Coordinates of C-alpha atoms and ligand atoms in Angstrom, one line a residue:
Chain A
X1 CA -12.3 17.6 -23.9
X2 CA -10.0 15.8 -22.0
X3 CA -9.5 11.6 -21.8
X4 CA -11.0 9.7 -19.3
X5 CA -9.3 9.7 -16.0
X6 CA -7.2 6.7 -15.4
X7 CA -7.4 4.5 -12.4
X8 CA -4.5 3.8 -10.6
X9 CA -4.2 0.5 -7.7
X10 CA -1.9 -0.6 -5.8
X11 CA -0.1 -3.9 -5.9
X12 CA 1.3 -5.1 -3.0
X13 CA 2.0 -9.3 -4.4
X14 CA 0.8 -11.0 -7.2
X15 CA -2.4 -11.5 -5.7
X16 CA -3.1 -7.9 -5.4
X17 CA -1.6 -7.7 -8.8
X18 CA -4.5 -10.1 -10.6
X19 CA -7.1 -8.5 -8.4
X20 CA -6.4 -4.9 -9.6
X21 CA -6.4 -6.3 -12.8
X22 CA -9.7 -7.7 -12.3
X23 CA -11.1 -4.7 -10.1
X24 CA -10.3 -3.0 -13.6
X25 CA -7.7 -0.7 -13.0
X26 CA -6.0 1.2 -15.7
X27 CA -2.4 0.9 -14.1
X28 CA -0.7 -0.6 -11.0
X29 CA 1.9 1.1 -8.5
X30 CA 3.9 -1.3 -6.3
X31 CA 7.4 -1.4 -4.4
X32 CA 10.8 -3.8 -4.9
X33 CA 13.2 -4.0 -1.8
X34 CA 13.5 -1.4 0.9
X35 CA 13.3 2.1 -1.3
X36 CA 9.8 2.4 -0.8
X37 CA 7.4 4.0 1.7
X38 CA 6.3 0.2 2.7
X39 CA 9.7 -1.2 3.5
X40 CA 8.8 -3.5 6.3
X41 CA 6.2 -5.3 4.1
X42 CA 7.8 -8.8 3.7
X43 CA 5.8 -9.6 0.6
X44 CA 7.5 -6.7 -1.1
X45 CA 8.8 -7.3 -4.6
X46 CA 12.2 -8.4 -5.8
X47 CA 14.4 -7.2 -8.0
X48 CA 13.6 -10.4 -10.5
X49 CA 10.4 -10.0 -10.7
X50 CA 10.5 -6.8 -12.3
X51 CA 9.9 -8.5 -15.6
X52 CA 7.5 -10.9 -14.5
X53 CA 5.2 -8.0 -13.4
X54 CA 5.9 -5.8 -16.7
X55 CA 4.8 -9.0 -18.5
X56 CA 1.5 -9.1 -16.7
X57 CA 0.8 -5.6 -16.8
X58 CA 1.5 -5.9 -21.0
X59 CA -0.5 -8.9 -21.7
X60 CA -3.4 -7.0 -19.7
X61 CA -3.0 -3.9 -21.2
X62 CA -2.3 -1.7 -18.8
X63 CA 0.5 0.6 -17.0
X64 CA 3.1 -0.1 -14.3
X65 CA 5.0 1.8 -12.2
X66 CA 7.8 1.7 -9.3
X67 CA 7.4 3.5 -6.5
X68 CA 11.5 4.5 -5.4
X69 CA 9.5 7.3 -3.2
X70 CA 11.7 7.3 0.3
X71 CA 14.4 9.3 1.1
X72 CA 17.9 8.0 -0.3
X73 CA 20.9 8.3 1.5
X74 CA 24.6 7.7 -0.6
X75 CA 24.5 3.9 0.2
X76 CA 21.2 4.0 -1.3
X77 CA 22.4 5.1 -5.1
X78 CA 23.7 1.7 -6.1
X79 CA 20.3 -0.4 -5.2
X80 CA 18.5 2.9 -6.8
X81 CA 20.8 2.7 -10.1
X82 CA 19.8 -1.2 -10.2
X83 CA 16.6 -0.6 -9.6
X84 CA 16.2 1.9 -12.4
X85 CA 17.9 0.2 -15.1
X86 CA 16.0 -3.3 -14.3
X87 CA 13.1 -1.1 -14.7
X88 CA 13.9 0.3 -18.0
X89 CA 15.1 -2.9 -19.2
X90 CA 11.9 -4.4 -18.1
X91 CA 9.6 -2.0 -19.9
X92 CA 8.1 -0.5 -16.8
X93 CA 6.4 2.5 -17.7
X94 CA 7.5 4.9 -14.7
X95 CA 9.3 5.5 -12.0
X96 CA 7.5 7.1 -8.4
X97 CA 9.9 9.5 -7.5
X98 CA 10.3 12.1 -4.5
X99 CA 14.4 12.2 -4.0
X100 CA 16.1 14.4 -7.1
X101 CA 18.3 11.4 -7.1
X102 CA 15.9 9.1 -8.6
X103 CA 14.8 11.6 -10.4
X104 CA 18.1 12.2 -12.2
X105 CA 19.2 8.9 -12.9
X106 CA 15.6 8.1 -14.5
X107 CA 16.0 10.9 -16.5
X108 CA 19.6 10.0 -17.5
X109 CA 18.3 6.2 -18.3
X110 CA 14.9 7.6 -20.0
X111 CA 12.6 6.0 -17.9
X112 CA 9.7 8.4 -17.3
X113 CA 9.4 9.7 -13.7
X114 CA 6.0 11.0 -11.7
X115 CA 6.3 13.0 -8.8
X116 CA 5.8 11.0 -5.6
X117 CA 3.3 12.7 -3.0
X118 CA 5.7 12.7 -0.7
X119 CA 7.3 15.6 -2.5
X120 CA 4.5 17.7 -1.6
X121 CA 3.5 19.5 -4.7
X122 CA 0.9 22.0 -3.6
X123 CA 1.2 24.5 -6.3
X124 CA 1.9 25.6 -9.6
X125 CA 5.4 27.3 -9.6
X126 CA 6.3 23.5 -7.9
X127 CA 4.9 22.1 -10.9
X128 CA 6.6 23.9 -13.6
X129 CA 9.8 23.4 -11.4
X130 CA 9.3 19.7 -11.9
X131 CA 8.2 19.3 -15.2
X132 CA 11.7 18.9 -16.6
X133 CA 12.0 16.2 -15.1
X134 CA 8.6 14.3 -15.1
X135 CA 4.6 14.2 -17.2
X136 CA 2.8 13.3 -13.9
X137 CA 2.9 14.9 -10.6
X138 CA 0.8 13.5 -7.9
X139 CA -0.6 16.4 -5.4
X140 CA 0.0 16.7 -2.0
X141 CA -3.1 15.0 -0.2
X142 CA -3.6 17.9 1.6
X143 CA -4.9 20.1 -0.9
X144 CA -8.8 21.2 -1.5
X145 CA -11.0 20.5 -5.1
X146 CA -10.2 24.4 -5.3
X147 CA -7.0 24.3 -5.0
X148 CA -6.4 21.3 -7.3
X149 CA -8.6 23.2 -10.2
X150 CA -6.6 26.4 -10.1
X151 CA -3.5 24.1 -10.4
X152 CA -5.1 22.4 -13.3
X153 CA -6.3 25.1 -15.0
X154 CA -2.9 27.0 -14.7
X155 CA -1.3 24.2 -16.8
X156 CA -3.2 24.6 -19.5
X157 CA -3.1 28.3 -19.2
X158 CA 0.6 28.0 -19.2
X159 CA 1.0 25.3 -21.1
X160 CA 3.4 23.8 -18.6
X161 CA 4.5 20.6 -20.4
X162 CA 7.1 17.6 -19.3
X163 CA 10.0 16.1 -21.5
X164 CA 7.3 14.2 -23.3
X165 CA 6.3 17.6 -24.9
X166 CA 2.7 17.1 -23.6
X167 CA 0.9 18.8 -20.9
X168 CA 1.7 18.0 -17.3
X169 CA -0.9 15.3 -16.0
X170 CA -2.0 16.0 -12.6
X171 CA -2.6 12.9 -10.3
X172 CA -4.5 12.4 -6.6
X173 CA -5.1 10.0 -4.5
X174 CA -9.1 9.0 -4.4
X175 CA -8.9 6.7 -1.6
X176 CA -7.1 5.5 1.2
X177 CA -5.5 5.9 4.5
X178 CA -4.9 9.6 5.5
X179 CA -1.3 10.2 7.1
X180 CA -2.1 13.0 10.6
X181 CA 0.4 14.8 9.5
X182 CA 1.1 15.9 5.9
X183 CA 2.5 13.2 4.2
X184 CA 6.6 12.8 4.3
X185 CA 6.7 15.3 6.8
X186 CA 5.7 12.8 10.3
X187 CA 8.4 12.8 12.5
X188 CA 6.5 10.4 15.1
X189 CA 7.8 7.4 14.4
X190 CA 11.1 8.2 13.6
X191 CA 11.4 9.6 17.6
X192 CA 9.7 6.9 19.1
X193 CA 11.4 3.9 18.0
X194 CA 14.1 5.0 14.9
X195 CA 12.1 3.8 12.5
X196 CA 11.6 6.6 9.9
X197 CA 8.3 7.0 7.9
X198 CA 10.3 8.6 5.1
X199 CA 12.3 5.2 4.4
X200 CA 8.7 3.4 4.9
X201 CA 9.1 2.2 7.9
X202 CA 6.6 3.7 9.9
X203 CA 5.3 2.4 13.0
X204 CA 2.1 4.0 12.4
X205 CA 1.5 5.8 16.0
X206 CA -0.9 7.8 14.8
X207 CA -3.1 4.5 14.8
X208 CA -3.0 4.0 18.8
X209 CA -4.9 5.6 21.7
X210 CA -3.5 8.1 23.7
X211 CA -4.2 9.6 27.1
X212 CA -3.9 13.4 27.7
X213 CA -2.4 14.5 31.1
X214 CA -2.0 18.1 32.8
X215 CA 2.0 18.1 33.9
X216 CA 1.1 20.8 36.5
X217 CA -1.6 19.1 38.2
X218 CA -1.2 15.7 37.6
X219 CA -4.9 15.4 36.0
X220 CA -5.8 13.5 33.3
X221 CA -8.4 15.3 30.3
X222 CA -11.5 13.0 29.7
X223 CA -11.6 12.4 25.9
X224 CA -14.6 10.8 24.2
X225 CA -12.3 9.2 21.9
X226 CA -9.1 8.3 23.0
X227 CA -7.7 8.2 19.1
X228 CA -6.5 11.5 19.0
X229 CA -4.4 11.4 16.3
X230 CA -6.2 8.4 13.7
X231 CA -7.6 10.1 11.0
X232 CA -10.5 7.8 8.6
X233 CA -9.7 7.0 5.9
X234 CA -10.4 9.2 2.5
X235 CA -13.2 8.3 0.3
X236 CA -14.0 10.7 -2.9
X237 CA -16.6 8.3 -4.2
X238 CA -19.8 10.6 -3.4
X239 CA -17.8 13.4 -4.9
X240 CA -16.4 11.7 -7.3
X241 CA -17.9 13.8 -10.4
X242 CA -16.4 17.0 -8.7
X243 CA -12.9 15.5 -8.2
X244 CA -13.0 14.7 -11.7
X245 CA -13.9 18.0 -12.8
X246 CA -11.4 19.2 -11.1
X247 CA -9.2 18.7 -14.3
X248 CA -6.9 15.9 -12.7
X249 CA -5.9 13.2 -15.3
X250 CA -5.3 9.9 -12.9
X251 CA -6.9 8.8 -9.9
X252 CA -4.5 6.8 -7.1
X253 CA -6.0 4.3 -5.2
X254 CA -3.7 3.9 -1.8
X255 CA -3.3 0.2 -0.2
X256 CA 0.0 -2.0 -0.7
X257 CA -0.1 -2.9 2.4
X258 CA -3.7 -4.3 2.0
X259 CA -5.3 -7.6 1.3
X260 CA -6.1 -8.4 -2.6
X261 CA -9.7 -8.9 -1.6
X262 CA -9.5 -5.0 -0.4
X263 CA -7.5 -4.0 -3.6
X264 CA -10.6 -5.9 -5.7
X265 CA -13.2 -4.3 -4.1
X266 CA -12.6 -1.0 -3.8
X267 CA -10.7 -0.8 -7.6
X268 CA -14.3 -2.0 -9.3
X269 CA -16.5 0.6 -7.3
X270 CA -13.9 3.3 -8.5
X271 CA -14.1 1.5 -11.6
X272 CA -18.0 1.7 -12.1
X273 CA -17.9 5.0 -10.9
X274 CA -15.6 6.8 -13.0
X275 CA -17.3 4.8 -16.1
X276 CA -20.7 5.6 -14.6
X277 CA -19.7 9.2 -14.4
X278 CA -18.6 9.1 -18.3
X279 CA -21.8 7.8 -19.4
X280 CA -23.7 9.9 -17.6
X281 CA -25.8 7.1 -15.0
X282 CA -23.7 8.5 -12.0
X283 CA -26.6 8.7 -8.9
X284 CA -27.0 8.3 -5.3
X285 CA -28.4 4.6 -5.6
X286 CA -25.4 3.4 -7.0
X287 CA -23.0 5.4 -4.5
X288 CA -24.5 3.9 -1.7
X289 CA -24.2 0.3 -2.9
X290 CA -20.3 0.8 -3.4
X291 CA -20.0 2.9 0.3
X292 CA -21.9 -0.7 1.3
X293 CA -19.8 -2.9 -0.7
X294 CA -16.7 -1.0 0.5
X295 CA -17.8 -1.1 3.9
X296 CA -17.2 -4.8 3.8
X297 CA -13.3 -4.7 3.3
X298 CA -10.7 -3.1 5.6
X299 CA -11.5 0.9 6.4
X300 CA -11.5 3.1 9.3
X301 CA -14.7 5.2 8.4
X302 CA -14.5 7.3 5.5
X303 CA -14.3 10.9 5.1
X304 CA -14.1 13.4 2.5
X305 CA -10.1 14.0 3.4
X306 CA -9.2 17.9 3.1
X307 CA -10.5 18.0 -0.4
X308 CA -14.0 19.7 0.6
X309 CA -11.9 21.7 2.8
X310 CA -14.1 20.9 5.7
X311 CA -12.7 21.5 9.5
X312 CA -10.2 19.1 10.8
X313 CA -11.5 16.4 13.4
X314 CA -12.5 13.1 11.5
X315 CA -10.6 11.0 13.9
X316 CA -11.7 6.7 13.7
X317 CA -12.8 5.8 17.3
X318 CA -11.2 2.3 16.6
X319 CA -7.4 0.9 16.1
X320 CA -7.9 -1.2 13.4
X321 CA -10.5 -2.0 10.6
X322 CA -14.0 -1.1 11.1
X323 CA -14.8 -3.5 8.2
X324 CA -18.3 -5.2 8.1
X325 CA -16.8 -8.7 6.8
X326 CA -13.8 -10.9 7.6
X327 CA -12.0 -13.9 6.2
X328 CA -11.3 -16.8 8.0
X329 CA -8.8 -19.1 6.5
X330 CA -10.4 -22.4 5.5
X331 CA -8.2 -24.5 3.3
X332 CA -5.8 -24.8 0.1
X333 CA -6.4 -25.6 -3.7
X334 CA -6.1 -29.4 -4.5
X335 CA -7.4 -30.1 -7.6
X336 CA -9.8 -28.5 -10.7
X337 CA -11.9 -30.5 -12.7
X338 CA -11.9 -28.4 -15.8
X339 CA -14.4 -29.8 -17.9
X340 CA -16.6 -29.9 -15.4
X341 CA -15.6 -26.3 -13.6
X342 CA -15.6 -28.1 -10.2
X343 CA -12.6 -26.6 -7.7
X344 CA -11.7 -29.8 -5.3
X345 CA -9.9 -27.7 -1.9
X346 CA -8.2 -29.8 1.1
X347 CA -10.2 -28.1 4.7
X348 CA -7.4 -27.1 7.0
X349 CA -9.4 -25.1 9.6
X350 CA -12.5 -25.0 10.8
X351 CA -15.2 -26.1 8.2
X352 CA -17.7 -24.8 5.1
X353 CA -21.4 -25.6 4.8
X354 CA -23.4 -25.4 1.5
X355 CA -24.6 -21.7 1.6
X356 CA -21.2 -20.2 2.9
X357 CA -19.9 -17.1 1.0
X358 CA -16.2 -18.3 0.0
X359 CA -13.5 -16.1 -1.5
X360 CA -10.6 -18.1 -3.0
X361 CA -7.2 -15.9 -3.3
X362 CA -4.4 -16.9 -6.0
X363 CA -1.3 -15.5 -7.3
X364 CA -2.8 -16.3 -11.0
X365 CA -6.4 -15.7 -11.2
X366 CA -6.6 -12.8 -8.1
X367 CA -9.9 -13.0 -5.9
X368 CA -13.0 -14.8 -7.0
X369 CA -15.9 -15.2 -4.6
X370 CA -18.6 -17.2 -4.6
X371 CA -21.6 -18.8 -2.4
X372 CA -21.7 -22.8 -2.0
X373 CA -24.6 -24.3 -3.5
X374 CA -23.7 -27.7 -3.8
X375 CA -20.7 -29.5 -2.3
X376 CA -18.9 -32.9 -2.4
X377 CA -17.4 -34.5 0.3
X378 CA -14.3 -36.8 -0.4
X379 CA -15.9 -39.8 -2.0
X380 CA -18.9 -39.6 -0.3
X381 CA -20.9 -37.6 -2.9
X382 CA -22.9 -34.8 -2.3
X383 CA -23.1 -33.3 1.6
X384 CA -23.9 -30.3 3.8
X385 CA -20.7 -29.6 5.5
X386 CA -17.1 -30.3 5.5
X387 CA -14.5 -30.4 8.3
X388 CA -11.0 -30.4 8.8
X389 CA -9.3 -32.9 6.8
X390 CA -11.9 -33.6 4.6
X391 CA -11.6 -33.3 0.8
X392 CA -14.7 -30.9 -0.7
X393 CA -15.3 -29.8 -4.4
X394 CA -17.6 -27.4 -5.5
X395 CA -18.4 -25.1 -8.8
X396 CA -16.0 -22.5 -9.4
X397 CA -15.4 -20.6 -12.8
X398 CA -11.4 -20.1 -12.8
X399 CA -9.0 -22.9 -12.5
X400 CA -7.9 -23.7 -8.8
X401 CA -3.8 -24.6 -7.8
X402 CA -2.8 -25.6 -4.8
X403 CA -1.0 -22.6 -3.8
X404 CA -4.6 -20.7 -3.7
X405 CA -6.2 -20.6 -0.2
X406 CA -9.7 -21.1 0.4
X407 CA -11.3 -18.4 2.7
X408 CA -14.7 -18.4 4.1
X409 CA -16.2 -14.8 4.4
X410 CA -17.8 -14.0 7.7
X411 CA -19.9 -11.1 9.3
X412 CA -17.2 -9.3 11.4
X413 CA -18.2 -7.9 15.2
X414 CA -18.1 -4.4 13.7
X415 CA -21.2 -5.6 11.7
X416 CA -22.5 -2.5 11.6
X417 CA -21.0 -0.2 9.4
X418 CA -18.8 2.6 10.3
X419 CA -20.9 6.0 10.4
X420 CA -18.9 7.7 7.5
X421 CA -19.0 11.3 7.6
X422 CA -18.8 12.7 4.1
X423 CA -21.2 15.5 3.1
X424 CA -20.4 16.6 -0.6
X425 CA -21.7 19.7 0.1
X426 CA -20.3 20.2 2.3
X427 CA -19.2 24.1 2.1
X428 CA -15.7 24.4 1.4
X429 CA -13.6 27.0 3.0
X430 CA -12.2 28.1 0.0
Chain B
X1 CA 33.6 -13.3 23.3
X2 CA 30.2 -12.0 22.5
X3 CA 27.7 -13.3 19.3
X4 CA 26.1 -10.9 17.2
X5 CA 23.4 -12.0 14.7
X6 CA 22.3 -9.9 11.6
X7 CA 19.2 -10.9 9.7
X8 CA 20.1 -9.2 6.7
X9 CA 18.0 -9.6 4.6
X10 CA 15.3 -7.9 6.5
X11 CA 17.5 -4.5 6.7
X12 CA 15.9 -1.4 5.2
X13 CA 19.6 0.0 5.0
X14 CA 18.7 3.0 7.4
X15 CA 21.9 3.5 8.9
X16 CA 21.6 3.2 12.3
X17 CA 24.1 0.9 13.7
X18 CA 26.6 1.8 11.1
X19 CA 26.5 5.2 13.1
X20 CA 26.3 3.8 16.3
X21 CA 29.0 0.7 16.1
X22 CA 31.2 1.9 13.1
X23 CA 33.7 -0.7 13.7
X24 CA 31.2 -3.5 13.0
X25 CA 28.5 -2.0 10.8
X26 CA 29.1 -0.2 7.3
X27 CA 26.4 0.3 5.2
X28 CA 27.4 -1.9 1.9
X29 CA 27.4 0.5 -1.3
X30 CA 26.1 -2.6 -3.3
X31 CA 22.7 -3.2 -1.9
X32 CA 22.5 -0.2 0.6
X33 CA 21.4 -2.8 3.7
X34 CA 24.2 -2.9 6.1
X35 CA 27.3 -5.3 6.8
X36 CA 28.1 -7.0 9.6
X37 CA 31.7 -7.1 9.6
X38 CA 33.1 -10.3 9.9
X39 CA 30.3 -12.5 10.4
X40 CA 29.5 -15.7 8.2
X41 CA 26.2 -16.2 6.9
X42 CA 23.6 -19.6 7.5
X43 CA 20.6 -19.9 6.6
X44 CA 20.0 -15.9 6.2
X45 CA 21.5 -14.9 9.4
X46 CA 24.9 -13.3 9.5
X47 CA 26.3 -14.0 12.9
X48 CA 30.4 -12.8 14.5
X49 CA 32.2 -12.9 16.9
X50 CA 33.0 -9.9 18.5
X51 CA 35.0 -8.7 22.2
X52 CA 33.8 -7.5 24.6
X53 CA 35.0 -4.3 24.2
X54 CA 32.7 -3.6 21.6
X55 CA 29.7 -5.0 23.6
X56 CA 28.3 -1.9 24.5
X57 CA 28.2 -0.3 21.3
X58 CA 26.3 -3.0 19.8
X59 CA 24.1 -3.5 22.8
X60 CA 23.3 0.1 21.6
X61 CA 23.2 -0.2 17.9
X62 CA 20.5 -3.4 18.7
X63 CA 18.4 -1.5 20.5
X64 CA 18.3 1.1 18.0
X65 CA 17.7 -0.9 14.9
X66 CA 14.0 0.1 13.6
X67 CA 13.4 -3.5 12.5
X68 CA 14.9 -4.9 15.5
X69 CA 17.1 -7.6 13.6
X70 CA 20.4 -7.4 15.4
X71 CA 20.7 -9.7 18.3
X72 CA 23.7 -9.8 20.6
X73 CA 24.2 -12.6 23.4
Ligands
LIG501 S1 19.9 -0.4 12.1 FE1 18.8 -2.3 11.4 S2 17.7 -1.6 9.6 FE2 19.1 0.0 10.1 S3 20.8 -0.4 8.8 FE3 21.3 -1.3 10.7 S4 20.5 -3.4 10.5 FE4 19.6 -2.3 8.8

């Protein structure tokens, strides 16, 4: 019998960092300067804190690793070479690779390396190919549950086994954003404006509305949904057992780019699932109440990707989120009263009542939410409401600094949730 | 005389305007982000000096910049 599956999140900042921690994830994946598929992202990581995030990662107990996933031209090899060594010095457990580049000079300086997806692997010859080079390979996105058993099974069949001597673990991604086209292989972007996907720096036109016009006749074709190209985003959960029977050994959870309260939520419903799945409670209940709770943070509609093999077509109708809930920015850490476990926050916008859901983000402690049930209001003791300016204090269980922001959470205009179209029985075409 | 600003620091070292304006731009084997030649930094932006001869080149390599961090004026 194989070891549970691990869970793998994505850490965009620090922020995201603690929340994956606290979502439960079993390892983080995140980006340092511009050698990774989200180089415009300004919160990217530096160099320096390479050993600041190894740290974290230790004292938690899980895994990191450093995506180096575009492609790398010759003025690229220096930065790589840095980036590599930092990372070996540092005690980070992998490196994300998809150029043979990176893949040589981790091998050369021993760090371990894991395929990227962007390398595409989509079947077996591809993975013994690799295997002298890395102990996890992450699948193409693109594949079906089929197709990712029979690759599974054929590694143990063949005992195709990396430079650790141990089978080949096989990776996927359980959630995310979809790319239209398979992934690495978008040219869009790159035409439109320069800016090439494969050094992350897509300008995701896929994402935008489109009209469709007849050259010969001038006419223009009446689409019910001018989003031709969007697809939702995947969601496994409600097959979650399958994908895990599948034989894969780590589930990827996609999202730098996202907000920590995103990277919280959606790592503990993959968290209870997988552990739920385990001990045997997996049911319907509890998959609809993390499709509800997941529903809340940033998603385009779900769908079962191309793993069930079903027929293309699952474009979003909308450009950005079709999340239930927003945050609204409210104010910034003052003071903590630990004895006490009161959180004192300055209001810098708008205002919070006693009964408000509030979500406070911090590079140290992650996401914690909570709902106001009693308040004080600068020296005037206990109130209803605060406003801008005011000083307000309220129970909170983790310490509060000032560099954490106070956000209240608020029913967004999509309050309906998106109509997600996963059927996991959907019958496969394999 | 023509004024060409560079945030650098931004640059995701595709290559672009070193292909475009060779004189000016070289990718820098150090970092892999590009060089402005010749410019001096403050505060994060690298700004020269350039003729006008090269004007159009750069107009070019500007527009052509992903990130859009090259200015000219
Ligand atoms: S075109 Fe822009 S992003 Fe590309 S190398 Fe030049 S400055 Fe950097």
């Amino acid at each position: 019998m194989k070891g549970k599956v691990e869970l793998m999140a994505p850490a965009g900042n620090f922020e995201s960092l603690m929340a994956a921690i606290q979502g439960g994830a079993d390892s983080v994946y995140f980006g340092i300067e511009q050698l990774n598929m989200r180089a415009r992202a300004t919160m990217n990581f530096t160099l320096e804190d390479l050993p600041e995030i190894a740290r974290i990662c230790k004292e938690n107990g899980i895994k990191s690793y450093i995506t180096l996933n575009t492609i790398i031209y010759d003025h690229d090899i220096t930065l790589m070479r840095n980036i590599v060594e930092e990372a070996a010095r540092s005690g980070i457990d992998a490196v994300i690779a998809a150029d043979h580049a990176v893949m040589q000079i981790a091998k050369k300086n021993k760090v371990a390396v894991h395929i990227s997806t962007q390398a595409n692997v989509t079947n077996s010859e591809t993975v013994e190919f690799y295997s002298s080079f890395a102990d996890v390979m992450v699948l193409s996105r693109e594949l079906s549950l089929q197709q990712m058993k029979n690759i599974c099974n054929t590694i143990e069949k063949e005992n195709i086994t990396g430079p650790s001597g141990n089978l080949v673990k096989i990776e996927v991604f359980a959630h995310g954003a979809l790319c239209m086209a398979v992934s690495g292989k978008c040219y869009l972007s790159l035409h439109t404006t320069n800016a090439s996907a494969n050094r992350g720096a897509c300008v995701q036109n896929c994402r935008r509305k489109y009209k469709v016009v007849d050259i010969e006749d001038g006419h223009e074709l009446e689409l019910d949904n001018e989003y031709i190209m969007s697809p939702k985003d995947l969601c496994t959960l409600p097959f979650i057992d399958r994908l895990i029977e599948t034989g894969i050994s780590i589930l990827k959870l996609e999202g730098r780019g996202r907000a920590p309260e995103y990277v919280k939520t959606v790592t503990t419903c993959y968290r209870e699932a997988i552990d739920s799945y385990y001990n045997g409670t997996l049911n319907q209940e509890k998959t609809a109440d993390w499709m509800a709770r997941m529903d809340e943070v940033y998603n385009r509609g779900f769908w079962g990707g191309y793993y069930l093999g079903q027929e293309l077509g699952e474009w979003t109708d909308a450009s950005g989120s079709k999340a239930t809930t927003k945050k609204i920015y409210i104010g910034k850490g003052n003071n903590y009263f630990s004895k006490s476990g009161i959180a004192e926050f300055l209001i810098e916008a708008y205002g919070v009542s006693k009964g408000d859901r509030v979500m406070v983000i911090s590079n140290k402690s992650g996401v914690t939410e909570t709902v106001i049930t009693s308040m004080h209001v600068n020296e005037e003791g206990e109130k209803d409401t605060a406003v801008k300016g005011d000083y307000c204090a309220f129970p909170l269980d983790v310490p509060v600094r000032t560099s954490d922001k106070l956000y209240k959470i608020v029913e967004s205009e999509n309050a309906a949730p998106a109509v997600n179209t996963i059927n996991p029985n959907a019958i496969a075409s394999w | 005389m023509v004024t060409v600003i560079h945030q650098r620091k931004k640059c995701i070292g595709c290559n672009y305007c070193a292909e475009i304006a060779p004189d000016r731009w070289r990718m820098s084997k150090k970092d892999g982000k590009s060089t402005l030649i010749g410019a001096i930094e403050k505060k994060e932006f690298w700004i020269a000096r350039i003729p006008s001869h090269e004007l159009s080149e750069n107009l070019e390599a500007a527009k052509a910049c992903p990130v859009n961090i090259i200015k000219v004026n």
